PDB file of C-alpha atoms in Angstrom:
ATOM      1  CA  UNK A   1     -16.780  18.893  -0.446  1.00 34.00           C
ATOM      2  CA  UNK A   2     -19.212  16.234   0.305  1.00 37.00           C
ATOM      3  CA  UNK A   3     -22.192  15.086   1.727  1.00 33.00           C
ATOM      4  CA  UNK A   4     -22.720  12.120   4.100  1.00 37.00           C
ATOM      5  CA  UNK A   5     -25.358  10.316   5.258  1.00 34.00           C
ATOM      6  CA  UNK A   6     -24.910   6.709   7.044  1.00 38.00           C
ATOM      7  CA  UNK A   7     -26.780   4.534   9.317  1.00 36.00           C
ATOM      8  CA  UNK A   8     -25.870   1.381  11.058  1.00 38.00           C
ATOM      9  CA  UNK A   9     -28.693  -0.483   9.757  1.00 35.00           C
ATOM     10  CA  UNK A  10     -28.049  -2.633   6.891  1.00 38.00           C
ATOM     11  CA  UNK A  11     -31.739  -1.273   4.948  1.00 34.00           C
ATOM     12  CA  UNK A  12     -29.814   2.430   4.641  1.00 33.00           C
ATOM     13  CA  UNK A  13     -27.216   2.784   1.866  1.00 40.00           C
ATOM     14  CA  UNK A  14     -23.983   5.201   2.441  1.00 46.00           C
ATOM     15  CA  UNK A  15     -24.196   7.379   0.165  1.00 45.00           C
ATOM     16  CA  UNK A  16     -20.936  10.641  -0.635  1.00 51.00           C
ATOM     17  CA  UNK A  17     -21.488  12.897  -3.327  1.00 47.00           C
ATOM     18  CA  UNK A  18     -18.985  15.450  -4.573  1.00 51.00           C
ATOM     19  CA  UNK A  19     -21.576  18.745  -4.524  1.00 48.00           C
ATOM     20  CA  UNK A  20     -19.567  20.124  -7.837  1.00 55.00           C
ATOM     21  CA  UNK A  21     -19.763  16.973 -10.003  1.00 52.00           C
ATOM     22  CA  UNK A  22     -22.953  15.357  -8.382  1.00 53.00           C
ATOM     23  CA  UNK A  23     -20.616  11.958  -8.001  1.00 64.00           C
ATOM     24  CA  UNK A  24     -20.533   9.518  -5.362  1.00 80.00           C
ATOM     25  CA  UNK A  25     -17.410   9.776  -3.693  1.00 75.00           C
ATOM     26  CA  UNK A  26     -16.907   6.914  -2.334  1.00 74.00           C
ATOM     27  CA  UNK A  27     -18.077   3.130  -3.111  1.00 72.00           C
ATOM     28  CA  UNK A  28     -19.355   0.684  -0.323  1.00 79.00           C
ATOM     29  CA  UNK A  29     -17.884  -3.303  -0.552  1.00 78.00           C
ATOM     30  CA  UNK A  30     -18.446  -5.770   2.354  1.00 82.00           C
ATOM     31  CA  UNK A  31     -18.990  -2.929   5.047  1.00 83.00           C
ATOM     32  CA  UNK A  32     -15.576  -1.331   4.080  1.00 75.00           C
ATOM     33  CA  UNK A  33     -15.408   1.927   1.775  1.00 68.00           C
ATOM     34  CA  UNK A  34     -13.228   2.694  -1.037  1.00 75.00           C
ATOM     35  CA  UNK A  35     -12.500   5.484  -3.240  1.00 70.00           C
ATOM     36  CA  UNK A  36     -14.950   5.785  -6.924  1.00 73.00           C
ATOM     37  CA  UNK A  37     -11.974   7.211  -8.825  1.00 69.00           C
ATOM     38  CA  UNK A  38     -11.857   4.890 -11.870  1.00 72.00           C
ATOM     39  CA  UNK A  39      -8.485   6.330 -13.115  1.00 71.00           C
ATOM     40  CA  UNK A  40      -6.790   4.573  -9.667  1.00 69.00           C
ATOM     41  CA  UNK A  41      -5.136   1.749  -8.808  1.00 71.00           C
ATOM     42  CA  UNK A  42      -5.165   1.788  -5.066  1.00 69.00           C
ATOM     43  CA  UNK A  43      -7.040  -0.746  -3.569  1.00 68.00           C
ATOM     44  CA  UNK A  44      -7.024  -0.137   0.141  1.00 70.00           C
ATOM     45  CA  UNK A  45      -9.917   1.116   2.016  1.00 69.00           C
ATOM     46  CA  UNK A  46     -10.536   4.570   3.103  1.00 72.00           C
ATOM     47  CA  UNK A  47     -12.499   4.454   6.117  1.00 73.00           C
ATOM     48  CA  UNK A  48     -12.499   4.848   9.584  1.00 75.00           C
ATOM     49  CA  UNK A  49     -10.273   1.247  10.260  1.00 79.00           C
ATOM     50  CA  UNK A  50      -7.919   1.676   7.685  1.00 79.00           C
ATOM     51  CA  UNK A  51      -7.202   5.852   8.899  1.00 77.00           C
ATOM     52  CA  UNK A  52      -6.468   4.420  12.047  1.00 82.00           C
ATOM     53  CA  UNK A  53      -4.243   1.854  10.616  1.00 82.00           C
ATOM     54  CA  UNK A  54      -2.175   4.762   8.545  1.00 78.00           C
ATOM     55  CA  UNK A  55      -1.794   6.870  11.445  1.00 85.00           C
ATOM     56  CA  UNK A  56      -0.055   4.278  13.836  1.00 86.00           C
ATOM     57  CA  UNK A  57       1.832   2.969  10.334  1.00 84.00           C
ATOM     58  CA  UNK A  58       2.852   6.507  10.660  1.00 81.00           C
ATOM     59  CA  UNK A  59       3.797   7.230  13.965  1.00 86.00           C
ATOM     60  CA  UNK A  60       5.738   3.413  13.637  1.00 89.00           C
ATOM     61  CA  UNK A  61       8.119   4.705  11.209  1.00 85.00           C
ATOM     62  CA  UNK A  62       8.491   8.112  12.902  1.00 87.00           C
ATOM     63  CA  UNK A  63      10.092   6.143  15.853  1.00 91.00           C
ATOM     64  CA  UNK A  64      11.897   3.504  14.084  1.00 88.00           C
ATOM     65  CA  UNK A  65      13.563   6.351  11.886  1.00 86.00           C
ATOM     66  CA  UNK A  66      13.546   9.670  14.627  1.00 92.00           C
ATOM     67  CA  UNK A  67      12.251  11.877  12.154  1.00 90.00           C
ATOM     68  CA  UNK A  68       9.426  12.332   9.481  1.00 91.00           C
ATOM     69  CA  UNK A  69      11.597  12.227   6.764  1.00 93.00           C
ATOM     70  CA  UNK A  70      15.605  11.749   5.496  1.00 90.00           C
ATOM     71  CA  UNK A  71      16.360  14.652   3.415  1.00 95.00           C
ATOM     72  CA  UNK A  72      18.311  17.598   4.342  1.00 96.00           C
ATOM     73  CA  UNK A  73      15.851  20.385   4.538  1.00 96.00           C
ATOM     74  CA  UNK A  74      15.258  21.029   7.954  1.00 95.00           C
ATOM     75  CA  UNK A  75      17.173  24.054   7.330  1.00 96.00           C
ATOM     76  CA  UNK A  76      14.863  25.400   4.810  1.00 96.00           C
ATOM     77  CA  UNK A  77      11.587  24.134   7.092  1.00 96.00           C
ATOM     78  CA  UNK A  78      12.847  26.579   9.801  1.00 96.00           C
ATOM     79  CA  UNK A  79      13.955  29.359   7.772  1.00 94.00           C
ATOM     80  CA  UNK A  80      10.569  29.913   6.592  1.00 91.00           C
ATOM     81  CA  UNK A  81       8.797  30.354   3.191  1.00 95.00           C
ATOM     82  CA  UNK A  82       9.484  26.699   2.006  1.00 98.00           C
ATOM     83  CA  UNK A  83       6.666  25.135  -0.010  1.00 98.00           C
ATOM     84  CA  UNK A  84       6.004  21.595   1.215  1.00 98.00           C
ATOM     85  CA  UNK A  85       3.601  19.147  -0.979  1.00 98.00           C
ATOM     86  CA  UNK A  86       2.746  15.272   0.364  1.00 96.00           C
ATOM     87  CA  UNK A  87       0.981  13.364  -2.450  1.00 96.00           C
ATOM     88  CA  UNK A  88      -1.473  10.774  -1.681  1.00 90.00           C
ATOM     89  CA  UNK A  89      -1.757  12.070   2.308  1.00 91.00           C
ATOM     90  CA  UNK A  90      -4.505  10.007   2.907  1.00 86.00           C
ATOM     91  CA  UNK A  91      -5.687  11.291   6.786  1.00 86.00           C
ATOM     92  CA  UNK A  92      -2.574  13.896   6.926  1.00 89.00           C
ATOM     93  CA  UNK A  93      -0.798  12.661   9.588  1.00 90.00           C
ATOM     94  CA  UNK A  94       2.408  13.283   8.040  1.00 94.00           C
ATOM     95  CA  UNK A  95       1.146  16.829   7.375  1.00 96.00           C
ATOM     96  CA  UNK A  96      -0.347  17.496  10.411  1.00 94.00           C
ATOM     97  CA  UNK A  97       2.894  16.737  12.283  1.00 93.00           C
ATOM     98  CA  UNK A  98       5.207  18.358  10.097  1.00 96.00           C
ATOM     99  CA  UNK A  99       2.838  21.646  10.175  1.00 96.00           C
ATOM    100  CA  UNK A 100       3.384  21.793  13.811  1.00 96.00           C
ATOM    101  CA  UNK A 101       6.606  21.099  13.853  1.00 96.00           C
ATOM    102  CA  UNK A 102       7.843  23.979  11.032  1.00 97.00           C
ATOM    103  CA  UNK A 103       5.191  26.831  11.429  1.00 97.00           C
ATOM    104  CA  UNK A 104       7.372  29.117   9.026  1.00 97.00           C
ATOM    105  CA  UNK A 105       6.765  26.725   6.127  1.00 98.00           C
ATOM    106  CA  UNK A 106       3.384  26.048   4.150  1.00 98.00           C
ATOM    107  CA  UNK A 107       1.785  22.359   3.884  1.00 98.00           C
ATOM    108  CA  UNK A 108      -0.157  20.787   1.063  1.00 98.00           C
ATOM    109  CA  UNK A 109      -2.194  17.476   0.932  1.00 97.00           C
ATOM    110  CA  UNK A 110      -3.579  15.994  -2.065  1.00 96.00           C
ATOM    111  CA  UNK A 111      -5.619  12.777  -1.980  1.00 90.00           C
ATOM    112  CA  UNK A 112      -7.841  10.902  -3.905  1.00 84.00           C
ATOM    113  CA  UNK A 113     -10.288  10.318  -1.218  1.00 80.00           C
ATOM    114  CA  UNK A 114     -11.182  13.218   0.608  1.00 78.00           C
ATOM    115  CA  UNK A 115     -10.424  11.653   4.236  1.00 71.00           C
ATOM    116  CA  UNK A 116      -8.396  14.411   5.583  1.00 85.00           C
ATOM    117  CA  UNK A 117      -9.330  17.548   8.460  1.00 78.00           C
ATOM    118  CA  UNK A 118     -11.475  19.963   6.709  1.00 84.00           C
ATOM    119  CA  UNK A 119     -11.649  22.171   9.284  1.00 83.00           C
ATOM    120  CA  UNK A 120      -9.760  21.855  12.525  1.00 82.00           C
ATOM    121  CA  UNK A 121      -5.887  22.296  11.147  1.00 90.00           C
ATOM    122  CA  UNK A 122      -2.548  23.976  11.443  1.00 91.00           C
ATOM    123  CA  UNK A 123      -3.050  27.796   9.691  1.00 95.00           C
ATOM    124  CA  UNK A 124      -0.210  26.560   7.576  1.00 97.00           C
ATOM    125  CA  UNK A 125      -1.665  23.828   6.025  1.00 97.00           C
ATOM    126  CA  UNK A 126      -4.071  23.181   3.243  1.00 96.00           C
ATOM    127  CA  UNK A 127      -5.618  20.087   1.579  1.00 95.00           C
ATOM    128  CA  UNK A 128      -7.061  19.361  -1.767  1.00 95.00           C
ATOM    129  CA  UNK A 129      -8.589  16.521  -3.145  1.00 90.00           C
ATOM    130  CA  UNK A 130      -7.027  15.522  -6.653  1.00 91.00           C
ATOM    131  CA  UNK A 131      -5.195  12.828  -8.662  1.00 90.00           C
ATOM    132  CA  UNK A 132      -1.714  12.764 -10.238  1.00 92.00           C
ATOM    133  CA  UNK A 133      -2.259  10.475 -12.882  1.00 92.00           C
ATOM    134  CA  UNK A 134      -5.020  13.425 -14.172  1.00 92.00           C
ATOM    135  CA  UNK A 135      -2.219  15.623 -13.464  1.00 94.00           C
ATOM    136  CA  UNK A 136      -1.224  18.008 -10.280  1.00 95.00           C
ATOM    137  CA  UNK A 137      -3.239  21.243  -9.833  1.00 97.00           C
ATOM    138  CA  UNK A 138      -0.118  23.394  -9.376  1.00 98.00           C
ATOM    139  CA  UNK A 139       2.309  25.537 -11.684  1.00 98.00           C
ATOM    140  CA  UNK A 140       5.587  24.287 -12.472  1.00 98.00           C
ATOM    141  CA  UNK A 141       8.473  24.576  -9.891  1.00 98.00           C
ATOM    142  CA  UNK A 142       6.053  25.467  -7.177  1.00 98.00           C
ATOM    143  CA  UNK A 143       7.321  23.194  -3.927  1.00 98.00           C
ATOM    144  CA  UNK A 144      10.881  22.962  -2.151  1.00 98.00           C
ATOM    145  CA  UNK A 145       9.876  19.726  -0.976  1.00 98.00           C
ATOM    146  CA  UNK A 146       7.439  16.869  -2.525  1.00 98.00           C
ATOM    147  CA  UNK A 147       7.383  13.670   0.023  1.00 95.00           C
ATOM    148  CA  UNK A 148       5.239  10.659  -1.601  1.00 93.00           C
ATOM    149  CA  UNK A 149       4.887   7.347   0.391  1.00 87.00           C
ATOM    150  CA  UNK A 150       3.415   3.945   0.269  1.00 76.00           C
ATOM    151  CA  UNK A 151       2.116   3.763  -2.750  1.00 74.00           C
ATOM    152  CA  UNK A 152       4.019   1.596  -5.126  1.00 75.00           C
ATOM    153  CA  UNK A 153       0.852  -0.291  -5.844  1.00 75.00           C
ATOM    154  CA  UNK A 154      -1.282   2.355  -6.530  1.00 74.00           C
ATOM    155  CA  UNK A 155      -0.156   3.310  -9.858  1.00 79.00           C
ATOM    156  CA  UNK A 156       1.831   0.845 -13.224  1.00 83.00           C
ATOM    157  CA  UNK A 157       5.290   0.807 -14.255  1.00 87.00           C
ATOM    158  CA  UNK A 158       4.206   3.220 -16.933  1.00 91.00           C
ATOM    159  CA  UNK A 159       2.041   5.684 -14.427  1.00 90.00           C
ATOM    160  CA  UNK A 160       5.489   5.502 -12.477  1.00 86.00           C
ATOM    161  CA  UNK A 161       7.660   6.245 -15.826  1.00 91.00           C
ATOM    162  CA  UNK A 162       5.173   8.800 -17.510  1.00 92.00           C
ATOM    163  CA  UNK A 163       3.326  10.315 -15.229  1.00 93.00           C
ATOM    164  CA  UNK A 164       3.839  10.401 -11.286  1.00 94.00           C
ATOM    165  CA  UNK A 165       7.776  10.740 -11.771  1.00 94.00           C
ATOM    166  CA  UNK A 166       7.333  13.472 -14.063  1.00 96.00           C
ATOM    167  CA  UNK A 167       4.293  15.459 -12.365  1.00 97.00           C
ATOM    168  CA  UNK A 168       6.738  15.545  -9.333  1.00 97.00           C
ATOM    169  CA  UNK A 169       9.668  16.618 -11.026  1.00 98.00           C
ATOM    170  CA  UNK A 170       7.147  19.214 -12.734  1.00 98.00           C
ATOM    171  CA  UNK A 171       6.500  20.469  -9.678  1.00 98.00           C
ATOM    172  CA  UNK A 172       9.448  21.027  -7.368  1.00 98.00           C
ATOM    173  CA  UNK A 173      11.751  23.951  -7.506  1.00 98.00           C
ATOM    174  CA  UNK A 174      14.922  23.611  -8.976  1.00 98.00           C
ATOM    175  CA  UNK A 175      16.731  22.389  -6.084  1.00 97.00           C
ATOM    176  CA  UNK A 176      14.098  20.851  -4.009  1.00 98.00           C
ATOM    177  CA  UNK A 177      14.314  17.873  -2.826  1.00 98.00           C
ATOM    178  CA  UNK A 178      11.584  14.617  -3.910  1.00 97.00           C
ATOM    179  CA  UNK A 179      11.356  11.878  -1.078  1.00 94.00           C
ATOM    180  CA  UNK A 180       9.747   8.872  -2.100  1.00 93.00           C
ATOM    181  CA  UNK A 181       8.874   6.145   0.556  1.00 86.00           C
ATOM    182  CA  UNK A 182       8.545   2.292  -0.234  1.00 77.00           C
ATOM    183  CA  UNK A 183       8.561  -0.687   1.200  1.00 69.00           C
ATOM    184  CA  UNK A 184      10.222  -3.390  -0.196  1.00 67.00           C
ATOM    185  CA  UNK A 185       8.425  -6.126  -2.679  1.00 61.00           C
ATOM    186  CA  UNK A 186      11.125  -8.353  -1.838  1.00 68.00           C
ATOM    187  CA  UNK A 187      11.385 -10.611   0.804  1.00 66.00           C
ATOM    188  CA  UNK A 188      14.825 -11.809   2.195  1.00 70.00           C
ATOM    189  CA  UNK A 189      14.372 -14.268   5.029  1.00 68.00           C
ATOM    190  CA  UNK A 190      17.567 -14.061   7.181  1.00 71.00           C
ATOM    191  CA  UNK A 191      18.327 -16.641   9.777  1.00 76.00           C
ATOM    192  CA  UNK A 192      16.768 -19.842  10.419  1.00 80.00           C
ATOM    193  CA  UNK A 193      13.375 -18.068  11.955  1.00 74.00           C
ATOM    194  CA  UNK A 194      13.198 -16.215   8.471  1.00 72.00           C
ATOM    195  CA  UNK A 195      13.260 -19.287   6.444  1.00 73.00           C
ATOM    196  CA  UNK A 196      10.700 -20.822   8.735  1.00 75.00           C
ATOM    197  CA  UNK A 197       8.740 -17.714   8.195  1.00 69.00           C
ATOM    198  CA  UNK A 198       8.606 -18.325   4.585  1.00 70.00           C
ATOM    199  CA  UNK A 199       8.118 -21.849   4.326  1.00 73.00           C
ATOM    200  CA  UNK A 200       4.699 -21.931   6.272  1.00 66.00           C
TER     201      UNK A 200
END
């Protein structure tokens, strides 16, 4: 839950305050805001530019792969009952589509930043704002599916050893499925354009 209260001139401060803690939300730097979540690594904005930037990312990949994801559980999506979780949502566009697209199953987002629909969203689907390195507000083998993308940077080797690895594993039902999206960190020029590329 939040508050919000922004105006174009430069006198007026944003200001987002979790009602529960009395917390500002999020934190202001060179007209672009961020999450105020001290115990995270991501450094990407959260606003209005960079929501629009994840949801054609989003739709991208959709196209490039046909699908919104790679493992086999479309079976389980359509016979209905399956538990899906999608850490670090960010807007929900994965969610949103997959809610559509499997009405039998149920859909949960968690964030750090609270940039998600609060109100106009699939029946099916439900978002929450928390943090996985504080741990993930669920019981143990709760989901059938856990999907976690783009965010490699967002957390240290050890986070990824010790705690996000672990809290997903927690999670998931004994024979779920984890999906974890990255790019990657390595580039491999091919071809004489490539090498160009890299050179510059």
């Amino acid at each position: 839950m939040g508050l919000s209260n922004s105006k174009s001139n430069s006198n007026y401060k944003k200001v987002s305050f979790d009602l529960n803690t009395k917390k500002e939300i999020f934190k202001y730097a060179n007209g672009r805001r961020f999450h105020n979540d001290e115990n995270s690594k991501y450094f990407l904005p959260n606003d209005d530019e960079e929501v629009d930037r994840l949801q054609i990312q989003h739709f991208l990949f959709c196209y490039i792969w046909q699908g919104n994801y790679s493992s086999p559980i479309s079976d389980l999506l359509d016979r209905g009952g399956a538990k899906v979780l999608d850490v670090g949502c960010g807007p929900g566009t994965w969610l949103l589509n997959m809610s559509t697209d499997y009405p039998r199953a149920s859909f949960t987002g968690i964030d750090i930043s609270p940039i998600y629909p609060s109100e106009i969203k699939p029946c099916n689907l439900t978002f929450r704002t928390a943090n996985i390195l504080e741990g993930l507000p669920f019981p143990d083998n709760h989901f059938d599916f856990v999907y976690m993308r783009f965010l490699l940077t967002a957390f240290t080797e050890d986070d990824w050893q010790n705690k996000v690895i672990q809290e997903l594993c927690r999670v998931l039902k004994p024979g779920g499925y984890i999906e974890i999206m990255e790019g990657d960190m390595v580039l491999n020029p091919e071809g004489d354009c490539g090498k160009i590329l890299m050179n510059a």
